[in-house]
Amino acid sequence: MLATVHGEVVRPEDPAYDDARAVYNAMHDRHPAVVVRAADAGDIITTVALAREQSLPLAVRGGSHSVAGHGTCDGGAVLDLGRMRGVRVDPVARTARAEGGCTWADLNHATHAFGLATTGGVVSTTGIGGLTTGGGMGFLARRCGLACDNLVSADVVTADGSLVTCSAEHDADLLWAVRGGGGNFGVLASLEYRLHPIADILGGPTFYPLDPDVMRRYRELIADSSEEFGALLVVALGPPLPFLPERWHGRPLCGVITCWTGSEDQDDRIRGRLAELGPVLGQHVGRMPYPVINTLFDELLPAGLFHYWKGLFSRGLPDAALDVYAEYGATTPSIQSATVVFPLDGAVQRVAPDATAFAYRDAGFSAALSPAMPTRAQCEAQVGWTRAFADALAPYSVGGGYVNFMDADDQGRDRVRSNYRQNYDRLVALKRHWDPGNLFHLNHNIAP
Ligand code: FAD
């Protein structure tokens, strides 16, 4: 059945098998029966038909960053889109159509040539497919909305093997569902984004002592600064980089990763605001092309680390929650681990909570508790730390947790339903329509 595939078909006996089955998160060491490295939409249709007709579990993989391990499986078929990386930019309409296996590096590279950008993740190796279908938070969210808010159409291969182009005009309910509903509704062969005139930015990290007062001032800075100020709060160990004095390397710190997309005239004012947050221990903030800020963490986070994450939403950042961030931040387990707080106000909140599947429009912040470890031996302690941290933050969080930051064990805790809140019933109805047999179940699953 796979004889017509234009890409590559890799089976356990092939030399390429170990490479083909590996995913970014080393926690998930699985052995699929076959990996199809698709070259085009035809290969996607063929692989979907194989899984449907032979009742094989089907794992869909774009950038391979799924923390929960949804990009692989045991004994089933893996549909790897990693060769489908083309991007076509329309600079007049300010849109880009990108194939479903693109990473943010691919998309940013293509759009930056025209002085344009759209909201993507903070690490350039993350896939656009998983990040956008789950919602998509990043530096530009306050100004441009979530990645899914900028998704204007998609070519979707559905469970019955049809290719449906959904947009506001055609199959709008399917577009609604893939804007936050994850990989439940089909395989996005391509995604079309709205772009924004953003070329160069003022950006980079500033590190401070791990002090709740610094975090309080960050909270106030977000509240009173314009939407062009994208800035994430991080709690991490000091990175061994030249701009940070050696005595802070490996010590628990907090930091603000700035991405100011406003006028260059305001750069000094932004630098001044950053200096007011607390004693600056190290800073690497400068003018750069937008795609560059997207690569700052790439080297720190290569494929092959062991990730176990938790995600949560909170309306504000109350003082008591900041004390928890400081307490757990002090025992951050490794240099690759970070707790990252994304502000979700501005353009994110101007979208109605039922306008897309992404339901948490009233959350002011989303946090990723995202430790990553170099070896499996360290994982037990890491999992315990993450769970205890999430439990300690629970009183200051609203229900649910962002699907893209959830781990596999969240499925069983009803976290998926609570992530979708008022939109869950509509998602179930659409799942019954587009995938009644739950072919696409290796995801944060919305059961039909
Ligand atoms: P994959 O493992 O390839 O895919 C995950 C799932 O997404 C698939 O199983 C499938 O269900 C679905 N999927 C992927 N591609 C397609 C497609 N073309 N069509 C249909 N379904 C598809 N999230 C943020 O919001 N903001 C961030 O800044 C951010 N930073 C991150 C940094 C790192 C280092 C990591 C590991 C994750 C980060 N995330 C972030 C979380 C990220 O959004 C999710 O891990 C997401 O699933 C990654 O997408 P992917 O395509 O790389 O993953």
Short mmCIF file of C-alpha atoms and ligand atoms in Angstrom, two decimals:
data_model
loop_
_atom_site.label_atom_id
_atom_site.label_comp_id
_atom_site.label_asym_id
_atom_site.label_seq_id
_atom_site.Cartn_x
_atom_site.Cartn_y
_atom_site.Cartn_z
CA MET A 1 0.00 0.00 0.00
CA LEU A 2 2.94 2.31 0.62
CA ALA A 3 4.49 1.50 -2.79
CA THR A 4 3.26 4.81 -4.21
CA VAL A 5 4.91 6.94 -1.50
CA HIS A 6 7.18 9.62 -2.98
CA GLY A 7 9.00 10.23 0.28
CA GLU A 8 10.70 7.47 2.24
CA VAL A 9 9.26 4.42 3.94
CA VAL A 10 11.39 3.19 6.85
CA ARG A 11 10.84 -0.15 8.58
CA PRO A 12 12.58 -1.79 11.57
CA GLU A 13 15.01 -3.73 9.35
CA ASP A 14 16.23 -0.56 7.57
CA PRO A 15 19.51 1.12 8.58
CA ALA A 16 17.69 4.46 8.85
CA TYR A 17 15.17 3.07 11.36
CA ASP A 18 16.74 4.31 14.60
CA ASP A 19 17.13 7.79 13.19
CA ALA A 20 13.61 7.76 11.75
CA ARG A 21 11.93 6.64 14.98
CA ALA A 22 13.76 9.10 17.27
CA VAL A 23 11.83 12.10 18.57
CA TYR A 24 13.04 15.29 20.24
CA ASN A 25 12.02 14.25 23.76
CA ALA A 26 14.23 11.28 24.68
CA MET A 27 11.64 10.13 27.27
CA HIS A 28 9.75 8.48 24.39
CA ASP A 29 11.80 5.58 23.05
CA ARG A 30 9.21 3.85 20.86
CA HIS A 31 9.30 1.28 18.04
CA PRO A 32 6.75 1.96 15.30
CA ALA A 33 6.03 -0.67 12.62
CA VAL A 34 6.71 1.89 9.91
CA VAL A 35 7.79 5.50 9.55
CA VAL A 36 6.64 7.35 6.43
CA ARG A 37 8.67 10.45 5.69
CA ALA A 38 6.07 12.16 3.53
CA ALA A 39 7.04 14.25 0.54
CA ASP A 40 3.62 15.69 -0.26
CA ALA A 41 -0.11 15.64 0.47
CA GLY A 42 -0.42 12.43 -1.57
CA ASP A 43 1.89 10.63 0.85
CA ILE A 44 -0.18 11.93 3.75
CA ILE A 45 -3.38 10.59 2.17
CA THR A 46 -1.73 7.19 1.55
CA THR A 47 -0.45 6.88 5.12
CA VAL A 48 -3.79 7.92 6.61
CA ALA A 49 -5.47 5.26 4.43
CA LEU A 50 -2.97 2.62 5.60
CA ALA A 51 -3.63 3.37 9.26
CA ARG A 52 -7.40 3.48 8.74
CA GLU A 53 -7.65 0.28 6.70
CA GLN A 54 -5.20 -1.76 8.78
CA SER A 55 -6.38 -0.33 12.13
CA LEU A 56 -2.86 0.83 12.98
CA PRO A 57 -2.20 3.48 15.61
CA LEU A 58 -1.20 6.64 13.71
CA ALA A 59 1.27 9.16 15.15
CA VAL A 60 1.61 12.44 13.26
CA ARG A 61 4.89 14.32 13.55
CA GLY A 62 5.77 17.84 12.42
CA GLY A 63 8.65 19.46 14.29
CA SER A 64 8.86 16.45 16.67
CA HIS A 65 8.76 18.60 19.85
CA SER A 66 5.71 17.02 21.49
CA VAL A 67 6.53 16.86 25.19
CA ALA A 68 3.93 14.13 25.67
CA GLY A 69 5.47 11.96 22.93
CA HIS A 70 2.60 12.19 20.47
CA GLY A 71 4.94 12.12 17.48
CA THR A 72 5.73 8.43 17.88
CA CYS A 73 4.16 5.13 18.91
CA ASP A 74 4.82 1.43 19.40
CA GLY A 75 3.76 -0.92 16.62
CA GLY A 76 1.88 1.65 14.56
CA ALA A 77 2.55 4.06 11.72
CA VAL A 78 4.43 7.33 12.16
CA LEU A 79 3.63 10.00 9.60
CA ASP A 80 6.66 12.30 9.63
CA LEU A 81 6.13 15.63 7.82
CA GLY A 82 9.71 16.76 8.42
CA ARG A 83 10.51 16.82 4.68
CA MET A 84 7.58 19.09 3.86
CA ARG A 85 9.22 22.44 4.58
CA GLY A 86 8.28 24.74 1.68
CA VAL A 87 6.98 28.28 2.35
CA ARG A 88 5.39 30.66 -0.14
CA VAL A 89 5.03 34.30 0.99
CA ASP A 90 2.55 36.70 -0.57
CA PRO A 91 4.01 40.08 0.44
CA VAL A 92 1.06 42.04 -0.97
CA ALA A 93 -1.63 40.12 0.86
CA ARG A 94 0.77 39.72 3.83
CA THR A 95 0.20 35.99 4.12
CA ALA A 96 2.42 32.91 3.98
CA ARG A 97 1.47 29.33 3.19
CA ALA A 98 3.83 26.89 4.86
CA GLU A 99 3.94 23.11 4.55
CA GLY A 100 3.00 21.14 7.64
CA GLY A 101 6.54 20.01 8.51
CA CYS A 102 8.03 23.50 8.72
CA THR A 103 9.74 24.70 11.85
CA TRP A 104 9.56 28.31 13.04
CA ALA A 105 13.08 28.77 11.65
CA ASP A 106 11.76 27.88 8.17
CA LEU A 107 8.79 30.22 8.39
CA ASN A 108 10.68 33.12 9.96
CA HIS A 109 13.44 32.88 7.40
CA ALA A 110 10.96 33.08 4.52
CA THR A 111 8.83 35.92 5.90
CA HIS A 112 11.72 38.03 7.21
CA ALA A 113 12.94 38.50 3.63
CA PHE A 114 9.83 40.68 3.19
CA GLY A 115 10.06 42.43 6.60
CA LEU A 116 7.14 40.35 7.87
CA ALA A 117 6.59 37.97 10.79
CA THR A 118 3.87 36.21 12.75
CA THR A 119 3.60 34.78 16.27
CA GLY A 120 5.59 31.57 16.69
CA GLY A 121 7.30 29.67 19.49
CA VAL A 122 10.41 30.84 21.30
CA VAL A 123 12.63 28.01 20.03
CA SER A 124 13.19 27.94 16.28
CA THR A 125 13.36 24.15 15.98
CA THR A 126 9.76 23.70 17.21
CA GLY A 127 7.26 22.73 14.51
CA ILE A 128 4.58 25.11 13.27
CA GLY A 129 2.08 22.21 13.03
CA GLY A 130 1.89 21.16 16.67
CA LEU A 131 2.45 24.62 18.10
CA THR A 132 -0.25 26.29 15.98
CA THR A 133 -2.89 23.59 16.31
CA GLY A 134 -2.47 23.71 20.11
CA GLY A 135 -2.74 27.54 20.28
CA GLY A 136 0.77 28.94 19.99
CA MET A 137 2.33 31.41 22.43
CA GLY A 138 5.41 33.46 21.77
CA PHE A 139 7.11 36.83 21.87
CA LEU A 140 4.65 38.43 19.44
CA ALA A 141 1.43 37.22 21.10
CA ARG A 142 0.62 40.47 22.95
CA ARG A 143 0.80 42.39 19.69
CA CYS A 144 -0.32 39.84 17.05
CA GLY A 145 -2.33 37.22 18.97
CA LEU A 146 -1.60 33.51 19.27
CA ALA A 147 -0.22 31.54 16.33
CA CYS A 148 -3.67 29.98 15.84
CA ASP A 149 -5.26 33.45 15.70
CA ASN A 150 -3.11 34.14 12.65
CA LEU A 151 -4.01 30.86 10.93
CA VAL A 152 -6.32 31.96 8.11
CA SER A 153 -6.64 28.68 6.25
CA ALA A 154 -5.28 25.14 6.20
CA ASP A 155 -5.19 22.17 3.84
CA VAL A 156 -6.32 19.30 6.04
CA VAL A 157 -6.21 15.58 5.22
CA THR A 158 -9.13 14.22 7.20
CA ALA A 159 -9.70 10.71 8.56
CA ASP A 160 -11.57 9.56 5.44
CA GLY A 161 -8.62 10.62 3.26
CA SER A 162 -10.20 13.78 1.81
CA LEU A 163 -8.16 16.96 1.48
CA VAL A 164 -10.25 19.87 2.78
CA THR A 165 -9.13 23.49 2.48
CA CYS A 166 -10.74 25.18 5.45
CA SER A 167 -10.98 28.94 5.86
CA ALA A 168 -13.49 31.55 7.05
CA GLU A 169 -15.42 30.95 3.80
CA HIS A 170 -15.24 27.15 3.49
CA ASP A 171 -15.52 24.56 6.22
CA ALA A 172 -15.13 27.30 8.79
CA ASP A 173 -15.98 24.87 11.57
CA LEU A 174 -12.90 22.79 10.72
CA LEU A 175 -10.71 25.92 10.79
CA TRP A 176 -12.27 26.79 14.15
CA ALA A 177 -11.36 23.33 15.49
CA VAL A 178 -7.73 23.29 14.31
CA ARG A 179 -7.17 26.73 15.87
CA GLY A 180 -6.40 25.25 19.28
CA GLY A 181 -7.99 21.78 19.07
CA GLY A 182 -4.63 20.08 18.45
CA GLY A 183 -4.08 17.22 16.03
CA ASN A 184 -7.54 15.73 16.62
CA PHE A 185 -9.13 16.67 13.31
CA GLY A 186 -6.67 15.65 10.62
CA VAL A 187 -3.22 16.26 9.21
CA LEU A 188 -2.46 19.82 8.14
CA ALA A 189 -0.56 19.46 4.88
CA SER A 190 -0.13 23.24 4.86
CA LEU A 191 -1.00 26.23 7.01
CA GLU A 192 -1.66 29.77 5.79
CA TYR A 193 -0.78 32.60 8.18
CA ARG A 194 -1.52 36.31 8.40
CA LEU A 195 1.76 38.26 8.63
CA HIS A 196 2.66 41.53 10.36
CA PRO A 197 5.20 44.20 9.47
CA ILE A 198 7.89 43.22 11.98
CA ALA A 199 11.51 43.07 10.80
CA ASP A 200 14.09 44.06 13.42
CA ILE A 201 13.45 44.08 17.15
CA LEU A 202 15.20 45.00 20.40
CA GLY A 203 15.63 41.76 22.24
CA GLY A 204 17.52 39.36 24.43
CA PRO A 205 17.84 38.21 28.03
CA THR A 206 18.38 40.24 31.21
CA PHE A 207 19.19 38.31 34.39
CA TYR A 208 18.42 39.34 37.99
CA PRO A 209 18.63 37.69 41.41
CA LEU A 210 15.87 35.14 42.06
CA ASP A 211 13.74 37.55 44.05
CA PRO A 212 9.92 37.79 44.09
CA ASP A 213 10.28 41.60 44.05
CA VAL A 214 11.85 41.42 40.58
CA MET A 215 8.94 39.26 39.41
CA ARG A 216 6.43 41.70 40.94
CA ARG A 217 8.01 44.55 39.00
CA TYR A 218 7.89 42.41 35.83
CA ARG A 219 4.15 41.89 36.41
CA GLU A 220 3.68 45.66 36.77
CA LEU A 221 5.80 46.34 33.69
CA ILE A 222 3.60 44.06 31.57
CA ALA A 223 0.47 45.72 32.93
CA ASP A 224 1.56 49.21 31.97
CA SER A 225 3.54 48.67 28.77
CA SER A 226 2.27 48.64 25.21
CA GLU A 227 1.56 45.43 23.29
CA GLU A 228 4.75 45.85 21.30
CA PHE A 229 6.60 44.84 24.46
CA GLY A 230 6.75 41.04 24.31
CA ALA A 231 8.65 39.86 27.38
CA LEU A 232 8.74 36.46 29.03
CA LEU A 233 9.63 35.87 32.65
CA VAL A 234 12.00 32.95 33.18
CA VAL A 235 13.29 31.22 36.27
CA ALA A 236 16.39 29.20 35.46
CA LEU A 237 20.00 28.50 36.38
CA GLY A 238 22.41 31.14 35.13
CA PRO A 239 23.62 30.04 31.67
CA PRO A 240 27.39 29.71 31.16
CA LEU A 241 27.50 32.54 28.64
CA PRO A 242 30.02 35.38 28.39
CA PHE A 243 27.59 38.21 29.19
CA LEU A 244 26.87 36.71 32.63
CA PRO A 245 29.74 36.86 35.18
CA GLU A 246 31.03 33.40 35.99
CA ARG A 247 29.97 33.52 39.61
CA TRP A 248 26.31 33.38 38.47
CA HIS A 249 26.73 30.39 36.17
CA GLY A 250 24.58 27.51 37.40
CA ARG A 251 23.00 29.62 40.18
CA PRO A 252 19.18 30.03 40.33
CA LEU A 253 18.21 33.39 38.80
CA CYS A 254 15.23 35.04 37.25
CA GLY A 255 15.31 36.68 33.90
CA VAL A 256 13.26 38.64 31.42
CA ILE A 257 13.56 37.76 27.74
CA THR A 258 12.62 40.91 25.89
CA CYS A 259 11.27 41.29 22.37
CA TRP A 260 10.38 44.94 21.74
CA THR A 261 8.82 45.32 18.29
CA GLY A 262 8.06 49.04 18.62
CA SER A 263 10.01 52.00 17.36
CA GLU A 264 13.81 52.08 17.69
CA ASP A 265 13.43 55.57 19.21
CA GLN A 266 12.05 53.85 22.29
CA ASP A 267 14.96 51.43 22.76
CA ASP A 268 16.60 53.45 25.52
CA ARG A 269 13.32 53.78 27.39
CA ILE A 270 12.88 49.97 27.22
CA ARG A 271 16.42 49.43 28.48
CA GLY A 272 15.67 51.85 31.32
CA ARG A 273 12.52 49.93 32.26
CA LEU A 274 14.50 46.67 32.35
CA ALA A 275 17.09 48.29 34.63
CA GLU A 276 14.33 49.29 37.05
CA LEU A 277 13.26 45.67 37.66
CA GLY A 278 16.21 44.95 39.96
CA PRO A 279 20.00 44.61 40.06
CA VAL A 280 21.04 43.50 36.58
CA LEU A 281 23.52 40.59 36.88
CA GLY A 282 23.99 40.17 33.15
CA GLN A 283 22.33 41.39 30.01
CA HIS A 284 22.52 40.68 26.30
CA VAL A 285 19.93 42.98 24.78
CA GLY A 286 20.37 44.52 21.35
CA ARG A 287 18.84 45.21 17.96
CA MET A 288 18.52 42.05 15.86
CA PRO A 289 16.38 40.60 13.07
CA TYR A 290 13.26 38.96 14.56
CA PRO A 291 14.35 35.43 13.46
CA VAL A 292 17.48 35.75 15.61
CA ILE A 293 15.65 36.10 18.93
CA ASN A 294 13.88 32.92 17.95
CA THR A 295 17.18 31.00 17.98
CA LEU A 296 18.58 32.16 21.34
CA PHE A 297 17.66 28.95 23.18
CA ASP A 298 18.25 26.51 20.34
CA GLU A 299 21.74 25.46 21.40
CA LEU A 300 20.74 25.04 25.02
CA LEU A 301 17.92 22.70 24.00
CA PRO A 302 19.16 20.19 21.42
CA ALA A 303 17.18 17.06 20.58
CA GLY A 304 17.82 14.11 22.90
CA LEU A 305 17.18 15.67 26.32
CA PHE A 306 14.61 14.15 28.68
CA HIS A 307 11.62 16.49 29.10
CA TYR A 308 8.74 16.27 31.57
CA TRP A 309 6.49 19.34 31.67
CA LYS A 310 3.42 20.83 33.26
CA GLY A 311 1.43 23.78 31.96
CA LEU A 312 -0.99 26.07 33.71
CA PHE A 313 -2.95 29.26 33.25
CA SER A 314 -3.36 32.01 35.85
CA ARG A 315 -5.40 35.24 35.78
CA GLY A 316 -2.67 37.27 37.39
CA LEU A 317 0.60 36.61 39.15
CA PRO A 318 -0.37 37.07 42.81
CA ASP A 319 2.43 37.65 45.30
CA ALA A 320 1.89 34.23 46.87
CA ALA A 321 2.38 32.57 43.47
CA LEU A 322 5.61 34.50 42.93
CA ASP A 323 6.87 33.14 46.25
CA VAL A 324 6.22 29.63 44.88
CA TYR A 325 8.13 30.43 41.69
CA ALA A 326 11.06 31.62 43.81
CA GLU A 327 10.90 28.61 46.17
CA TYR A 328 10.87 25.96 43.41
CA GLY A 329 13.11 28.01 41.15
CA ALA A 330 15.81 27.72 43.80
CA THR A 331 15.97 23.97 43.14
CA THR A 332 15.73 24.11 39.33
CA PRO A 333 17.15 20.71 38.39
CA SER A 334 19.48 21.43 35.45
CA ILE A 335 20.94 24.15 33.25
CA GLN A 336 18.55 23.09 30.44
CA SER A 337 15.50 23.49 32.69
CA ALA A 338 13.41 26.64 32.76
CA THR A 339 10.14 27.89 34.10
CA VAL A 340 8.75 30.26 31.50
CA VAL A 341 5.82 32.63 32.04
CA PHE A 342 4.10 33.95 28.90
CA PRO A 343 1.88 37.07 29.15
CA LEU A 344 -1.45 36.46 27.41
CA ASP A 345 -3.04 39.88 27.31
CA GLY A 346 -3.39 42.41 24.49
CA ALA A 347 -4.29 40.89 21.13
CA VAL A 348 -4.78 37.43 22.70
CA GLN A 349 -7.62 38.75 24.84
CA ARG A 350 -9.27 40.69 22.02
CA VAL A 351 -10.30 37.36 20.44
CA ALA A 352 -13.58 36.04 21.88
CA PRO A 353 -13.25 32.86 23.99
CA ASP A 354 -15.49 30.95 21.55
CA ALA A 355 -14.00 32.40 18.33
CA THR A 356 -11.39 29.62 18.18
CA ALA A 357 -11.00 26.32 20.04
CA PHE A 358 -8.40 27.99 22.33
CA ALA A 359 -10.57 28.73 25.35
CA TYR A 360 -8.44 30.61 27.90
CA ARG A 361 -8.76 34.18 26.64
CA ASP A 362 -9.23 35.53 30.16
CA ALA A 363 -5.99 34.05 31.50
CA GLY A 364 -3.42 36.78 31.95
CA PHE A 365 -0.46 34.40 31.96
CA SER A 366 0.46 30.87 30.97
CA ALA A 367 3.38 29.08 32.60
CA ALA A 368 5.47 26.21 31.29
CA LEU A 369 7.21 24.28 34.05
CA SER A 370 9.70 22.75 31.68
CA PRO A 371 12.64 20.87 33.10
CA ALA A 372 14.90 18.99 30.71
CA MET A 373 17.59 16.56 31.82
CA PRO A 374 20.63 15.14 30.03
CA THR A 375 20.20 11.56 31.32
CA ARG A 376 17.33 9.21 32.10
CA ALA A 377 18.78 8.51 35.54
CA GLN A 378 17.80 12.05 36.62
CA CYS A 379 14.21 11.76 35.45
CA GLU A 380 12.54 10.42 38.57
CA ALA A 381 13.63 13.41 40.63
CA GLN A 382 12.73 15.75 37.78
CA VAL A 383 9.19 14.36 37.49
CA GLY A 384 8.69 14.67 41.25
CA TRP A 385 9.95 18.28 41.25
CA THR A 386 7.66 19.27 38.39
CA ARG A 387 4.56 17.69 39.91
CA ALA A 388 5.20 19.23 43.33
CA PHE A 389 5.79 22.65 41.71
CA ALA A 390 2.54 22.40 39.71
CA ASP A 391 0.63 21.33 42.84
CA ALA A 392 2.05 24.29 44.79
CA LEU A 393 0.88 26.67 42.04
CA ALA A 394 -2.57 25.08 41.73
CA PRO A 395 -4.26 27.45 44.23
CA TYR A 396 -3.17 30.40 42.07
CA SER A 397 -4.09 28.81 38.72
CA VAL A 398 -7.36 28.58 36.86
CA GLY A 399 -8.52 25.06 35.84
CA GLY A 400 -7.06 23.42 32.75
CA GLY A 401 -3.58 23.77 31.40
CA TYR A 402 -2.34 24.59 27.93
CA VAL A 403 -2.28 21.37 25.85
CA ASN A 404 1.10 22.12 24.31
CA PHE A 405 2.74 22.28 27.75
CA MET A 406 0.95 19.22 29.13
CA ASP A 407 2.56 15.85 29.53
CA ALA A 408 1.11 12.44 28.69
CA ASP A 409 -0.23 11.87 32.23
CA ASP A 410 -2.49 14.93 31.99
CA GLN A 411 -4.86 13.10 29.65
CA GLY A 412 -6.06 10.85 32.44
CA ARG A 413 -6.61 13.74 34.84
CA ASP A 414 -9.36 15.38 32.79
CA ARG A 415 -7.01 18.25 32.03
CA VAL A 416 -7.88 18.15 28.31
CA ARG A 417 -11.57 18.77 28.89
CA SER A 418 -10.81 21.56 31.36
CA ASN A 419 -8.33 23.11 28.90
CA TYR A 420 -11.16 23.52 26.38
CA ARG A 421 -13.81 24.62 28.93
CA GLN A 422 -16.91 26.03 27.17
CA ASN A 423 -15.60 24.90 23.76
CA TYR A 424 -15.28 21.23 24.66
CA ASP A 425 -18.78 20.13 23.63
CA ARG A 426 -18.48 21.80 20.24
CA LEU A 427 -15.10 20.12 19.75
CA VAL A 428 -16.60 16.72 20.57
CA ALA A 429 -19.41 17.32 18.05
CA LEU A 430 -16.86 18.30 15.37
CA LYS A 431 -14.70 15.30 16.23
CA ARG A 432 -17.75 13.06 15.67
CA HIS A 433 -18.20 14.67 12.28
CA TRP A 434 -14.59 14.72 11.03
CA ASP A 435 -13.10 11.69 12.82
CA PRO A 436 -15.86 9.47 14.22
CA GLY A 437 -13.51 6.48 14.51
CA ASN A 438 -10.89 8.51 16.44
CA LEU A 439 -8.15 7.66 13.94
CA PHE A 440 -6.29 10.73 15.21
CA HIS A 441 -6.12 9.71 18.86
CA LEU A 442 -2.38 10.02 19.58
CA ASN A 443 -2.70 13.59 20.85
CA HIS A 444 -4.34 15.30 23.81
CA ASN A 445 -7.42 13.47 22.75
CA ILE A 446 -10.93 14.77 22.34
CA ALA A 447 -12.86 11.49 22.15
CA PRO A 448 -15.76 11.49 19.65
P1 FAD B 1 5.32 17.16 17.00
O1 FAD B 1 5.83 16.25 18.04
O2 FAD B 1 5.83 16.99 15.63
O3 FAD B 1 3.76 17.13 16.94
C1 FAD B 1 2.99 17.11 18.12
C2 FAD B 1 1.56 16.84 17.76
O4 FAD B 1 1.05 18.00 17.09
C3 FAD B 1 1.38 15.71 16.78
O5 FAD B 1 1.35 14.47 17.43
C4 FAD B 1 0.08 16.08 16.13
O6 FAD B 1 -0.99 15.72 16.96
C5 FAD B 1 0.19 17.58 16.06
N1 FAD B 1 0.75 18.03 14.76
C6 FAD B 1 2.00 18.40 14.47
N2 FAD B 1 2.09 18.79 13.19
C7 FAD B 1 0.86 18.62 12.66
C8 FAD B 1 0.28 18.86 11.39
N3 FAD B 1 0.98 19.36 10.37
N4 FAD B 1 -1.04 18.57 11.23
C9 FAD B 1 -1.78 18.09 12.24
N5 FAD B 1 -1.30 17.88 13.47
C10 FAD B 1 0.01 18.14 13.67
N6 FAD B 1 4.64 26.04 22.77
C11 FAD B 1 4.26 27.33 22.64
O7 FAD B 1 3.06 27.62 22.52
N7 FAD B 1 5.17 28.35 22.68
C12 FAD B 1 6.49 28.11 22.80
O8 FAD B 1 7.27 29.05 22.81
C13 FAD B 1 6.93 26.77 22.91
N8 FAD B 1 8.24 26.49 23.04
C14 FAD B 1 8.65 25.18 23.08
C15 FAD B 1 10.01 24.89 23.17
C16 FAD B 1 10.45 23.57 23.24
C17 FAD B 1 11.92 23.29 23.34
C18 FAD B 1 9.50 22.52 23.23
C19 FAD B 1 9.94 21.10 23.35
C20 FAD B 1 8.14 22.79 23.14
C21 FAD B 1 7.71 24.12 23.07
N9 FAD B 1 6.35 24.45 23.00
C22 FAD B 1 5.95 25.75 22.89
C23 FAD B 1 5.35 23.38 23.02
C24 FAD B 1 4.99 23.02 21.58
O9 FAD B 1 4.00 23.90 21.12
C25 FAD B 1 4.46 21.59 21.49
O10 FAD B 1 5.45 20.69 21.95
C26 FAD B 1 4.06 21.24 20.07
O11 FAD B 1 3.32 20.05 20.05
C27 FAD B 1 5.26 21.08 19.16
O12 FAD B 1 4.88 20.94 17.83
P2 FAD B 1 5.77 20.05 16.85
O13 FAD B 1 5.13 20.10 15.52
O14 FAD B 1 7.18 20.43 16.97
O15 FAD B 1 5.61 18.64 17.56
#
